[in-house]
């Protein structure tokens, strides 16, 4: 029999209810912070051993930040929390009748289960596009994009034919929300600075960035003023914005739109939507279209007594100001976690307080000195918005070291454009290339 360390023995001996938190994103991480030092035994389960700050994924994808700047190891977070432990593992099923979750390493028992598993990319059922397009939801995917565009630059230099070179350097981003807009702006700046100075043998205007959206405006959830400004900034950077266009197919080299028109490109990056990927076991509570768990005003999963969902995976229609559900953004995830933790800490018998989202504003950046901000009645853009964006994101990153790293990288980048994270460390291999490889033997 294995001897327990005193630390582990002390954790096991705690005579408190066990809260299992699945997912250490914005919601799960806030949850464990709020329960640390409180009368609970908390077990955090995540398939990755780090928290990922998704709002800056596009900066990893475009070589402005290294992956470790936006990731923070869970063990570092839970180290000082005596009543919290972390286990790396993917939760495969919930067994509500036994109060346990099944992971790829075994079962974990709970008294309260908090599901905070976030979302995955939504291709709206288009399997061919899902096969071929790139995504921006995880660090792995961001690193794939980074390698891919750098490989494209290198390969383009070998191409004599202008048409082939343009096809190789045609980048199409689908989805004009904040992720798509920010990525398009960052790629346009790469063309203006890096390509111009470091790929001198290449005509930089042969690199084109297209941003496609079915809506009539970019940043659909922002104010009309922010939308207009964002469009202006994108055009100033030379991004070709195609509004009211729907991508219906992409075979790896040709994109087809709903109106029958086509465009040649090797690279489509899909940022057009997300959906929940619910864990099997409590299917009856899943909203089919969004893949999210229907929850009540207390974030309790429909039909359950002790299972809660928070963050992007939760869909509540109980908040009077948000009858269609809350937006899938970090502040909602954080506020829901705070409220649920407060409720869990209430004395037995006292009434729980329903969740109400307090919207603080929205912001998106579109290159150096260009950003748009909506805060209450204020809608503005330009350098002030950009500095505000920098400040808010810098302060939100988990970990002092990461903050210092991000600040240093940004300062170096925006002052000199000489950051050197543009490394192809793990080359990206397209699925079609793998499929085309001759079978050995
Ligand atoms: C590119 C991009 C840019 C964004 N920009 C902004 C922005 O500027 N501002 C903003 O407010 N929001 C932004 N968002 C949205 C924001 O990141 C999400 O709303 C937020 O991450 C939701 O938090 P969450 O805790 O619900 O889920 P997540 O942060 O997605 O965390 C989910 C966690 O669950 C884990 N997990 C999933 N399934 C399992 C499983 N079965 N078993 C174990 N672990 C599992 C994952 O590893 C992950 O750690 C952006 C999102 C993206 C993708």
GROMACS .gro file of C-alpha atoms and ligand atoms in nm:
model
  494
    1UNK     CA    1   0.000   0.000   0.000
    2UNK     CA    2   0.125   0.347  -0.091
    3UNK     CA    3   0.207   0.579   0.203
    4UNK     CA    4   0.024   0.909   0.188
    5UNK     CA    5   0.222   1.229   0.225
    6UNK     CA    6   0.115   1.436   0.527
    7UNK     CA    7  -0.032   1.690   0.283
    8UNK     CA    8  -0.245   1.426   0.110
    9UNK     CA    9  -0.350   1.272   0.441
   10UNK     CA   10  -0.455   1.618   0.564
   11UNK     CA   11  -0.661   1.675   0.248
   12UNK     CA   12  -0.831   1.335   0.277
   13UNK     CA   13  -0.904   1.396   0.644
   14UNK     CA   14  -1.095   1.717   0.574
   15UNK     CA   15  -1.451   1.663   0.684
   16UNK     CA   16  -1.607   1.887   0.419
   17UNK     CA   17  -1.826   1.835   0.113
   18UNK     CA   18  -1.631   1.759  -0.205
   19UNK     CA   19  -1.668   2.002  -0.495
   20UNK     CA   20  -1.538   1.868  -0.824
   21UNK     CA   21  -1.469   2.141  -1.080
   22UNK     CA   22  -1.432   2.019  -1.437
   23UNK     CA   23  -1.234   2.266  -1.649
   24UNK     CA   24  -0.986   2.529  -1.536
   25UNK     CA   25  -1.074   2.806  -1.781
   26UNK     CA   26  -1.196   3.146  -1.665
   27UNK     CA   27  -1.494   2.997  -1.483
   28UNK     CA   28  -1.323   2.697  -1.322
   29UNK     CA   29  -1.017   2.894  -1.214
   30UNK     CA   30  -1.228   3.164  -1.049
   31UNK     CA   31  -1.429   2.892  -0.877
   32UNK     CA   32  -1.127   2.732  -0.713
   33UNK     CA   33  -0.993   3.072  -0.606
   34UNK     CA   34  -1.326   3.148  -0.438
   35UNK     CA   35  -1.340   2.811  -0.259
   36UNK     CA   36  -0.975   2.807  -0.149
   37UNK     CA   37  -0.949   2.817   0.229
   38UNK     CA   38  -1.323   2.758   0.267
   39UNK     CA   39  -1.488   2.448   0.419
   40UNK     CA   40  -1.480   2.235   0.102
   41UNK     CA   41  -1.258   1.969  -0.046
   42UNK     CA   42  -1.204   2.092  -0.400
   43UNK     CA   43  -1.079   1.878  -0.688
   44UNK     CA   44  -0.997   2.054  -1.014
   45UNK     CA   45  -0.996   1.830  -1.321
   46UNK     CA   46  -0.867   1.950  -1.657
   47UNK     CA   47  -0.738   1.763  -1.959
   48UNK     CA   48  -0.456   2.019  -1.990
   49UNK     CA   49  -0.219   2.100  -1.705
   50UNK     CA   50  -0.251   2.474  -1.764
   51UNK     CA   51  -0.504   2.754  -1.781
   52UNK     CA   52  -0.516   2.921  -2.122
   53UNK     CA   53  -0.586   3.293  -2.162
   54UNK     CA   54  -0.786   3.260  -2.484
   55UNK     CA   55  -0.826   3.632  -2.564
   56UNK     CA   56  -0.456   3.647  -2.656
   57UNK     CA   57  -0.443   3.324  -2.858
   58UNK     CA   58  -0.429   3.527  -3.177
   59UNK     CA   59  -0.103   3.683  -3.056
   60UNK     CA   60   0.049   3.337  -3.017
   61UNK     CA   61  -0.087   3.246  -3.360
   62UNK     CA   62   0.083   3.550  -3.515
   63UNK     CA   63   0.414   3.514  -3.329
   64UNK     CA   64   0.377   3.817  -3.101
   65UNK     CA   65   0.373   3.613  -2.782
   66UNK     CA   66   0.512   3.275  -2.686
   67UNK     CA   67   0.269   3.008  -2.572
   68UNK     CA   68   0.397   3.019  -2.214
   69UNK     CA   69   0.303   3.387  -2.185
   70UNK     CA   70  -0.068   3.305  -2.200
   71UNK     CA   71  -0.067   2.970  -2.018
   72UNK     CA   72  -0.038   2.919  -1.646
   73UNK     CA   73   0.021   2.576  -1.484
   74UNK     CA   74  -0.258   2.463  -1.252
   75UNK     CA   75  -0.009   2.314  -1.007
   76UNK     CA   76   0.136   2.660  -0.956
   77UNK     CA   77  -0.213   2.792  -0.880
   78UNK     CA   78  -0.326   2.518  -0.643
   79UNK     CA   79   0.015   2.479  -0.473
   80UNK     CA   80  -0.068   2.719  -0.186
   81UNK     CA   81  -0.434   2.609  -0.163
   82UNK     CA   82  -0.445   2.344   0.108
   83UNK     CA   83  -0.804   2.235   0.040
   84UNK     CA   84  -0.766   2.221  -0.340
   85UNK     CA   85  -0.601   1.949  -0.547
   86UNK     CA   86  -0.556   1.921  -0.921
   87UNK     CA   87  -0.578   1.610  -1.133
   88UNK     CA   88  -0.494   1.606  -1.500
   89UNK     CA   89  -0.754   1.410  -1.691
   90UNK     CA   90  -1.035   1.430  -1.939
   91UNK     CA   91  -1.382   1.381  -1.800
   92UNK     CA   92  -1.557   1.131  -2.023
   93UNK     CA   93  -1.893   1.083  -1.851
   94UNK     CA   94  -2.101   1.202  -1.560
   95UNK     CA   95  -2.282   0.939  -1.358
   96UNK     CA   96  -2.534   1.151  -1.164
   97UNK     CA   97  -2.696   0.854  -0.995
   98UNK     CA   98  -2.361   0.761  -0.836
   99UNK     CA   99  -2.239   1.119  -0.783
  100UNK     CA  100  -1.920   1.058  -0.973
  101UNK     CA  101  -1.742   1.155  -1.293
  102UNK     CA  102  -1.556   0.909  -1.508
  103UNK     CA  103  -1.217   1.029  -1.629
  104UNK     CA  104  -0.956   0.867  -1.849
  105UNK     CA  105  -0.776   0.779  -1.524
  106UNK     CA  106  -1.068   0.650  -1.317
  107UNK     CA  107  -1.370   0.779  -1.127
  108UNK     CA  108  -1.388   1.083  -0.901
  109UNK     CA  109  -1.668   1.120  -0.645
  110UNK     CA  110  -1.839   1.450  -0.571
  111UNK     CA  111  -2.099   1.609  -0.348
  112UNK     CA  112  -2.127   1.908  -0.581
  113UNK     CA  113  -2.020   1.897  -0.945
  114UNK     CA  114  -1.932   2.218  -1.130
  115UNK     CA  115  -1.899   2.180  -1.507
  116UNK     CA  116  -1.694   2.456  -1.670
  117UNK     CA  117  -1.573   2.289  -1.987
  118UNK     CA  118  -1.613   2.583  -2.226
  119UNK     CA  119  -1.676   2.540  -2.596
  120UNK     CA  120  -1.529   2.408  -2.919
  121UNK     CA  121  -1.532   2.558  -3.269
  122UNK     CA  122  -1.870   2.543  -3.441
  123UNK     CA  123  -1.859   2.460  -3.813
  124UNK     CA  124  -2.239   2.449  -3.825
  125UNK     CA  125  -2.237   2.092  -3.954
  126UNK     CA  126  -2.003   2.159  -4.248
  127UNK     CA  127  -1.775   1.856  -4.222
  128UNK     CA  128  -1.564   1.935  -4.527
  129UNK     CA  129  -1.476   2.281  -4.392
  130UNK     CA  130  -1.411   2.132  -4.047
  131UNK     CA  131  -1.162   1.891  -4.205
  132UNK     CA  132  -0.967   2.156  -4.393
  133UNK     CA  133  -0.992   2.484  -4.201
  134UNK     CA  134  -0.771   2.588  -3.913
  135UNK     CA  135  -0.912   2.683  -3.572
  136UNK     CA  136  -0.819   2.920  -3.292
  137UNK     CA  137  -0.953   2.772  -2.968
  138UNK     CA  138  -0.642   2.625  -2.807
  139UNK     CA  139  -0.269   2.681  -2.777
  140UNK     CA  140  -0.201   2.384  -3.005
  141UNK     CA  141  -0.419   2.536  -3.273
  142UNK     CA  142  -0.257   2.878  -3.232
  143UNK     CA  143   0.087   2.718  -3.275
  144UNK     CA  144  -0.041   2.537  -3.586
  145UNK     CA  145  -0.146   2.870  -3.736
  146UNK     CA  146   0.192   3.023  -3.651
  147UNK     CA  147   0.386   2.740  -3.814
  148UNK     CA  148   0.151   2.729  -4.109
  149UNK     CA  149   0.177   3.093  -4.212
  150UNK     CA  150   0.555   3.093  -4.166
  151UNK     CA  151   0.580   2.775  -4.375
  152UNK     CA  152   0.363   2.942  -4.638
  153UNK     CA  153   0.599   3.240  -4.652
  154UNK     CA  154   0.900   3.013  -4.691
  155UNK     CA  155   0.731   2.798  -4.955
  156UNK     CA  156   0.606   3.102  -5.149
  157UNK     CA  157   0.963   3.214  -5.208
  158UNK     CA  158   1.026   2.902  -5.415
  159UNK     CA  159   0.727   2.966  -5.639
  160UNK     CA  160   0.808   3.134  -5.970
  161UNK     CA  161   0.447   3.157  -6.082
  162UNK     CA  162   0.275   3.471  -5.953
  163UNK     CA  163  -0.068   3.307  -5.943
  164UNK     CA  164   0.060   3.017  -5.733
  165UNK     CA  165   0.244   3.255  -5.504
  166UNK     CA  166  -0.067   3.466  -5.450
  167UNK     CA  167  -0.272   3.154  -5.373
  168UNK     CA  168  -0.015   3.048  -5.117
  169UNK     CA  169  -0.020   3.393  -4.957
  170UNK     CA  170  -0.398   3.434  -4.954
  171UNK     CA  171  -0.523   3.410  -4.596
  172UNK     CA  172  -0.896   3.388  -4.538
  173UNK     CA  173  -1.043   3.439  -4.194
  174UNK     CA  174  -1.406   3.341  -4.156
  175UNK     CA  175  -1.594   3.520  -3.878
  176UNK     CA  176  -1.589   3.893  -3.813
  177UNK     CA  177  -1.622   3.875  -3.435
  178UNK     CA  178  -1.342   3.997  -3.205
  179UNK     CA  179  -1.120   3.690  -3.270
  180UNK     CA  180  -1.144   3.722  -3.649
  181UNK     CA  181  -1.097   4.099  -3.647
  182UNK     CA  182  -0.797   4.082  -3.414
  183UNK     CA  183  -0.635   3.803  -3.612
  184UNK     CA  184  -0.690   3.983  -3.943
  185UNK     CA  185  -0.539   4.305  -3.801
  186UNK     CA  186  -0.235   4.117  -3.668
  187UNK     CA  187  -0.173   3.938  -4.000
  188UNK     CA  188  -0.204   4.269  -4.185
  189UNK     CA  189   0.061   4.418  -3.958
  190UNK     CA  190   0.288   4.122  -4.030
  191UNK     CA  191   0.257   4.202  -4.398
  192UNK     CA  192   0.333   4.570  -4.338
  193UNK     CA  193   0.634   4.510  -4.115
  194UNK     CA  194   0.782   4.159  -4.109
  195UNK     CA  195   0.714   4.054  -4.467
  196UNK     CA  196   0.834   4.387  -4.596
  197UNK     CA  197   1.161   4.379  -4.404
  198UNK     CA  198   1.246   4.013  -4.358
  199UNK     CA  199   1.104   3.856  -4.674
  200UNK     CA  200   1.254   4.116  -4.903
  201UNK     CA  201   1.245   3.893  -5.213
  202UNK     CA  202   0.866   3.871  -5.183
  203UNK     CA  203   0.623   4.135  -5.314
  204UNK     CA  204   0.442   4.201  -4.990
  205UNK     CA  205   0.121   4.305  -5.168
  206UNK     CA  206   0.090   3.946  -5.288
  207UNK     CA  207  -0.002   3.853  -4.935
  208UNK     CA  208  -0.374   3.921  -4.897
  209UNK     CA  209  -0.589   3.895  -4.588
  210UNK     CA  210  -0.962   3.846  -4.634
  211UNK     CA  211  -1.213   3.868  -4.352
  212UNK     CA  212  -1.547   3.708  -4.434
  213UNK     CA  213  -1.872   3.733  -4.240
  214UNK     CA  214  -2.237   3.657  -4.312
  215UNK     CA  215  -2.344   3.970  -4.122
  216UNK     CA  216  -2.353   4.317  -4.271
  217UNK     CA  217  -2.101   4.448  -4.018
  218UNK     CA  218  -1.794   4.326  -3.832
  219UNK     CA  219  -1.813   4.296  -3.452
  220UNK     CA  220  -2.186   4.221  -3.463
  221UNK     CA  221  -2.231   4.255  -3.085
  222UNK     CA  222  -2.062   4.596  -3.061
  223UNK     CA  223  -2.214   4.944  -3.101
  224UNK     CA  224  -2.263   5.078  -3.456
  225UNK     CA  225  -1.986   5.331  -3.393
  226UNK     CA  226  -1.738   5.062  -3.286
  227UNK     CA  227  -1.837   4.857  -3.591
  228UNK     CA  228  -1.776   5.150  -3.825
  229UNK     CA  229  -1.441   5.229  -3.665
  230UNK     CA  230  -1.328   4.866  -3.675
  231UNK     CA  231  -1.416   4.844  -4.044
  232UNK     CA  232  -1.225   5.165  -4.111
  233UNK     CA  233  -0.914   5.038  -3.927
  234UNK     CA  234  -0.925   4.705  -4.107
  235UNK     CA  235  -0.944   4.879  -4.444
  236UNK     CA  236  -0.659   5.112  -4.347
  237UNK     CA  237  -0.449   4.803  -4.280
  238UNK     CA  238  -0.543   4.663  -4.620
  239UNK     CA  239  -0.767   4.380  -4.499
  240UNK     CA  240  -1.027   4.286  -4.762
  241UNK     CA  241  -1.355   4.267  -4.574
  242UNK     CA  242  -1.630   4.063  -4.735
  243UNK     CA  243  -1.961   4.115  -4.558
  244UNK     CA  244  -2.288   3.934  -4.625
  245UNK     CA  245  -2.092   3.635  -4.762
  246UNK     CA  246  -2.129   3.279  -4.641
  247UNK     CA  247  -1.860   3.015  -4.689
  248UNK     CA  248  -2.022   2.688  -4.791
  249UNK     CA  249  -1.718   2.481  -4.884
  250UNK     CA  250  -1.341   2.464  -4.867
  251UNK     CA  251  -1.147   2.176  -5.018
  252UNK     CA  252  -0.800   2.285  -4.911
  253UNK     CA  253  -0.739   2.506  -5.213
  254UNK     CA  254  -1.071   2.660  -5.318
  255UNK     CA  255  -1.329   2.835  -5.103
  256UNK     CA  256  -1.686   2.838  -5.227
  257UNK     CA  257  -1.939   3.097  -5.116
  258UNK     CA  258  -2.315   3.063  -5.100
  259UNK     CA  259  -2.363   3.290  -5.403
  260UNK     CA  260  -2.157   3.043  -5.610
  261UNK     CA  261  -1.842   3.257  -5.627
  262UNK     CA  262  -1.505   3.104  -5.539
  263UNK     CA  263  -1.164   3.213  -5.415
  264UNK     CA  264  -0.834   3.031  -5.419
  265UNK     CA  265  -0.646   2.996  -5.093
  266UNK     CA  266  -0.457   2.733  -4.900
  267UNK     CA  267  -0.543   2.877  -4.563
  268UNK     CA  268  -0.884   2.929  -4.408
  269UNK     CA  269  -0.897   3.014  -4.039
  270UNK     CA  270  -1.244   2.959  -3.896
  271UNK     CA  271  -1.346   3.187  -3.610
  272UNK     CA  272  -1.716   3.199  -3.700
  273UNK     CA  273  -1.869   3.045  -3.391
  274UNK     CA  274  -1.849   2.814  -3.093
  275UNK     CA  275  -2.067   2.543  -2.946
  276UNK     CA  276  -2.067   2.342  -2.629
  277UNK     CA  277  -1.931   1.989  -2.623
  278UNK     CA  278  -2.130   1.850  -2.333
  279UNK     CA  279  -2.003   1.556  -2.135
  280UNK     CA  280  -2.214   1.242  -2.186
  281UNK     CA  281  -2.439   1.143  -1.896
  282UNK     CA  282  -2.677   1.438  -1.858
  283UNK     CA  283  -2.798   1.472  -2.215
  284UNK     CA  284  -3.152   1.567  -2.120
  285UNK     CA  285  -3.031   1.909  -2.006
  286UNK     CA  286  -2.848   1.989  -2.329
  287UNK     CA  287  -2.983   2.258  -2.561
  288UNK     CA  288  -2.944   2.089  -2.899
  289UNK     CA  289  -2.855   2.391  -3.114
  290UNK     CA  290  -2.591   2.541  -2.889
  291UNK     CA  291  -2.468   2.223  -2.720
  292UNK     CA  292  -2.485   2.407  -2.386
  293UNK     CA  293  -2.640   2.293  -2.058
  294UNK     CA  294  -2.969   2.459  -1.972
  295UNK     CA  295  -2.928   2.605  -1.625
  296UNK     CA  296  -3.154   2.799  -1.389
  297UNK     CA  297  -3.078   3.134  -1.228
  298UNK     CA  298  -2.854   2.955  -0.975
  299UNK     CA  299  -2.657   2.787  -1.254
  300UNK     CA  300  -2.801   2.451  -1.154
  301UNK     CA  301  -2.823   2.212  -1.451
  302UNK     CA  302  -3.183   2.143  -1.547
  303UNK     CA  303  -3.317   1.832  -1.375
  304UNK     CA  304  -3.029   1.796  -1.131
  305UNK     CA  305  -2.984   1.867  -0.762
  306UNK     CA  306  -2.610   1.907  -0.720
  307UNK     CA  307  -2.470   1.962  -1.070
  308UNK     CA  308  -2.395   2.314  -1.190
  309UNK     CA  309  -2.267   2.456  -1.518
  310UNK     CA  310  -2.086   2.790  -1.547
  311UNK     CA  311  -1.912   2.984  -1.822
  312UNK     CA  312  -1.949   2.924  -2.194
  313UNK     CA  313  -2.106   2.579  -2.148
  314UNK     CA  314  -2.401   2.718  -1.947
  315UNK     CA  315  -2.715   2.857  -2.107
  316UNK     CA  316  -2.947   3.047  -1.881
  317UNK     CA  317  -3.259   3.230  -1.988
  318UNK     CA  318  -3.342   3.328  -1.632
  319UNK     CA  319  -3.157   3.662  -1.627
  320UNK     CA  320  -3.425   3.920  -1.719
  321UNK     CA  321  -3.173   4.139  -1.905
  322UNK     CA  322  -3.047   3.847  -2.114
  323UNK     CA  323  -3.355   3.646  -2.216
  324UNK     CA  324  -3.168   3.469  -2.498
  325UNK     CA  325  -2.877   3.371  -2.273
  326UNK     CA  326  -2.555   3.542  -2.167
  327UNK     CA  327  -2.277   3.622  -2.413
  328UNK     CA  328  -1.995   3.367  -2.420
  329UNK     CA  329  -1.724   3.592  -2.280
  330UNK     CA  330  -1.479   3.577  -1.992
  331UNK     CA  331  -1.658   3.824  -1.759
  332UNK     CA  332  -1.976   3.610  -1.763
  333UNK     CA  333  -1.772   3.300  -1.675
  334UNK     CA  334  -1.593   3.480  -1.391
  335UNK     CA  335  -1.907   3.641  -1.246
  336UNK     CA  336  -2.101   3.313  -1.258
  337UNK     CA  337  -1.819   3.138  -1.073
  338UNK     CA  338  -1.813   3.409  -0.806
  339UNK     CA  339  -2.188   3.389  -0.757
  340UNK     CA  340  -2.199   3.010  -0.743
  341UNK     CA  341  -1.910   3.000  -0.495
  342UNK     CA  342  -2.093   3.255  -0.276
  343UNK     CA  343  -2.408   3.044  -0.289
  344UNK     CA  344  -2.226   2.721  -0.208
  345UNK     CA  345  -2.075   2.893   0.096
  346UNK     CA  346  -2.413   2.999   0.235
  347UNK     CA  347  -2.533   2.831   0.551
  348UNK     CA  348  -2.764   2.533   0.505
  349UNK     CA  349  -3.120   2.656   0.478
  350UNK     CA  350  -3.037   3.011   0.373
  351UNK     CA  351  -3.167   3.121   0.037
  352UNK     CA  352  -2.940   3.128  -0.268
  353UNK     CA  353  -2.911   3.447  -0.473
  354UNK     CA  354  -2.978   3.425  -0.847
  355UNK     CA  355  -2.707   3.522  -1.094
  356UNK     CA  356  -2.734   3.856  -1.273
  357UNK     CA  357  -2.470   3.955  -1.524
  358UNK     CA  358  -2.318   4.302  -1.490
  359UNK     CA  359  -2.181   4.396  -1.828
  360UNK     CA  360  -1.870   4.608  -1.805
  361UNK     CA  361  -1.810   4.669  -2.176
  362UNK     CA  362  -1.646   4.522  -2.484
  363UNK     CA  363  -1.323   4.590  -2.663
  364UNK     CA  364  -1.125   4.464  -2.960
  365UNK     CA  365  -0.791   4.566  -3.104
  366UNK     CA  366  -0.706   4.597  -3.472
  367UNK     CA  367  -0.332   4.659  -3.485
  368UNK     CA  368  -0.099   4.907  -3.318
  369UNK     CA  369  -0.277   5.214  -3.178
  370UNK     CA  370  -0.606   5.090  -3.317
  371UNK     CA  371  -0.881   4.945  -3.101
  372UNK     CA  372  -1.249   4.998  -3.032
  373UNK     CA  373  -1.414   5.016  -2.693
  374UNK     CA  374  -1.780   5.018  -2.579
  375UNK     CA  375  -1.827   5.105  -2.213
  376UNK     CA  376  -2.183   5.197  -2.120
  377UNK     CA  377  -2.272   5.508  -2.321
  378UNK     CA  378  -1.907   5.556  -2.430
  379UNK     CA  379  -1.802   5.426  -2.771
  380UNK     CA  380  -1.458   5.521  -2.893
  381UNK     CA  381  -1.154   5.408  -3.086
  382UNK     CA  382  -0.794   5.508  -3.154
  383UNK     CA  383  -0.484   5.514  -2.932
  384UNK     CA  384  -0.674   5.568  -2.604
  385UNK     CA  385  -0.886   5.259  -2.675
  386UNK     CA  386  -0.571   5.068  -2.767
  387UNK     CA  387  -0.392   5.156  -2.443
  388UNK     CA  388  -0.704   5.064  -2.246
  389UNK     CA  389  -0.716   4.730  -2.429
  390UNK     CA  390  -0.347   4.667  -2.350
  391UNK     CA  391  -0.396   4.754  -1.984
  392UNK     CA  392  -0.710   4.544  -1.931
  393UNK     CA  393  -0.561   4.238  -2.101
  394UNK     CA  394  -0.230   4.273  -1.923
  395UNK     CA  395  -0.398   4.291  -1.583
  396UNK     CA  396  -0.624   3.993  -1.662
  397UNK     CA  397  -0.342   3.752  -1.746
  398UNK     CA  398  -0.285   3.495  -1.474
  399UNK     CA  399   0.054   3.510  -1.304
  400UNK     CA  400   0.297   3.793  -1.237
  401UNK     CA  401   0.571   3.632  -1.449
  402UNK     CA  402   0.338   3.605  -1.749
  403UNK     CA  403   0.240   3.970  -1.709
  404UNK     CA  404   0.601   4.079  -1.711
  405UNK     CA  405   0.674   3.857  -2.013
  406UNK     CA  406   0.376   3.992  -2.206
  407UNK     CA  407   0.459   4.352  -2.122
  408UNK     CA  408   0.822   4.305  -2.228
  409UNK     CA  409   0.724   4.132  -2.550
  410UNK     CA  410   0.470   4.397  -2.637
  411UNK     CA  411   0.707   4.682  -2.563
  412UNK     CA  412   0.978   4.521  -2.777
  413UNK     CA  413   0.734   4.436  -3.054
  414UNK     CA  414   0.549   4.763  -3.081
  415UNK     CA  415   0.865   4.972  -3.054
  416UNK     CA  416   1.087   4.771  -3.286
  417UNK     CA  417   0.883   4.501  -3.468
  418UNK     CA  418   1.184   4.281  -3.404
  419UNK     CA  419   1.040   4.011  -3.182
  420UNK     CA  420   1.177   3.671  -3.268
  421UNK     CA  421   0.899   3.429  -3.179
  422UNK     CA  422   0.842   3.353  -3.543
  423UNK     CA  423   0.996   3.007  -3.515
  424UNK     CA  424   0.878   2.694  -3.690
  425UNK     CA  425   0.951   2.457  -3.404
  426UNK     CA  426   0.681   2.206  -3.472
  427UNK     CA  427   0.599   2.222  -3.845
  428UNK     CA  428   0.231   2.209  -3.927
  429UNK     CA  429   0.137   1.912  -4.144
  430UNK     CA  430  -0.188   1.953  -4.331
  431UNK     CA  431  -0.430   1.662  -4.308
  432UNK     CA  432  -0.451   1.647  -4.687
  433UNK     CA  433  -0.071   1.618  -4.706
  434UNK     CA  434  -0.076   1.326  -4.461
  435UNK     CA  435  -0.352   1.158  -4.660
  436UNK     CA  436  -0.156   1.201  -4.984
  437UNK     CA  437   0.163   1.043  -4.845
  438UNK     CA  438   0.241   0.709  -5.010
  439UNK     CA  439   0.189   0.412  -4.783
  440UNK     CA  440   0.521   0.241  -4.703
  441UNK     CA  441   0.593  -0.128  -4.716
  442LIG     C1  442  -0.966   3.332  -2.979
  442LIG     C2  443  -1.058   3.376  -2.868
  442LIG     C3  444  -1.059   3.509  -2.828
  442LIG     C4  445  -1.143   3.551  -2.726
  442LIG     N1  446  -1.140   3.682  -2.687
  442LIG     C5  447  -1.215   3.721  -2.583
  442LIG     C6  448  -1.207   3.854  -2.534
  442LIG     O1  449  -1.133   3.937  -2.587
  442LIG     N2  450  -1.282   3.888  -2.425
  442LIG     C7  451  -1.366   3.797  -2.364
  442LIG     O2  452  -1.431   3.831  -2.264
  442LIG     N3  453  -1.376   3.671  -2.408
  442LIG     C8  454  -1.304   3.631  -2.515
  442LIG     N4  455  -1.312   3.502  -2.560
  442LIG     C9  456  -1.409   3.411  -2.497
  442LIG    C10  457  -1.355   3.359  -2.364
  442LIG     O3  458  -1.225   3.309  -2.382
  442LIG    C11  459  -1.451   3.254  -2.313
  442LIG     O4  460  -1.576   3.314  -2.292
  442LIG    C12  461  -1.398   3.193  -2.184
  442LIG     O5  462  -1.277   3.127  -2.207
  442LIG    C13  463  -1.501   3.097  -2.126
  442LIG     O6  464  -1.448   3.045  -2.007
  442LIG     P1  465  -1.487   2.898  -1.960
  442LIG     O7  466  -1.423   2.882  -1.828
  442LIG     O8  467  -1.632   2.878  -1.973
  442LIG     O9  468  -1.420   2.800  -2.067
  442LIG     P2  469  -1.269   2.786  -2.115
  442LIG    O10  470  -1.189   2.905  -2.083
  442LIG    O11  471  -1.280   2.746  -2.259
  442LIG    O12  472  -1.212   2.664  -2.030
  442LIG    C14  473  -1.257   2.534  -2.044
  442LIG    C15  474  -1.159   2.440  -1.978
  442LIG    O13  475  -1.217   2.311  -1.971
  442LIG    C16  476  -1.123   2.213  -2.005
  442LIG     N5  477  -1.198   2.098  -2.053
  442LIG    C17  478  -1.287   2.095  -2.157
  442LIG     N6  479  -1.345   1.975  -2.167
  442LIG    C18  480  -1.293   1.899  -2.068
  442LIG    C19  481  -1.313   1.764  -2.026
  442LIG     N7  482  -1.403   1.684  -2.086
  442LIG     N8  483  -1.241   1.717  -1.922
  442LIG    C20  484  -1.151   1.796  -1.859
  442LIG     N9  485  -1.129   1.924  -1.893
  442LIG    C21  486  -1.199   1.976  -1.997
  442LIG    C22  487  -1.035   2.280  -2.108
  442LIG    O14  488  -0.906   2.220  -2.116
  442LIG    C23  489  -1.029   2.424  -2.054
  442LIG    O15  490  -0.919   2.442  -1.967
  442LIG    C24  491  -1.229   3.457  -2.663
  442LIG    C25  492  -1.227   3.323  -2.703
  442LIG    C26  493  -1.142   3.284  -2.805
  442LIG    C27  494  -1.141   3.139  -2.847
   0.00000   0.00000   0.00000
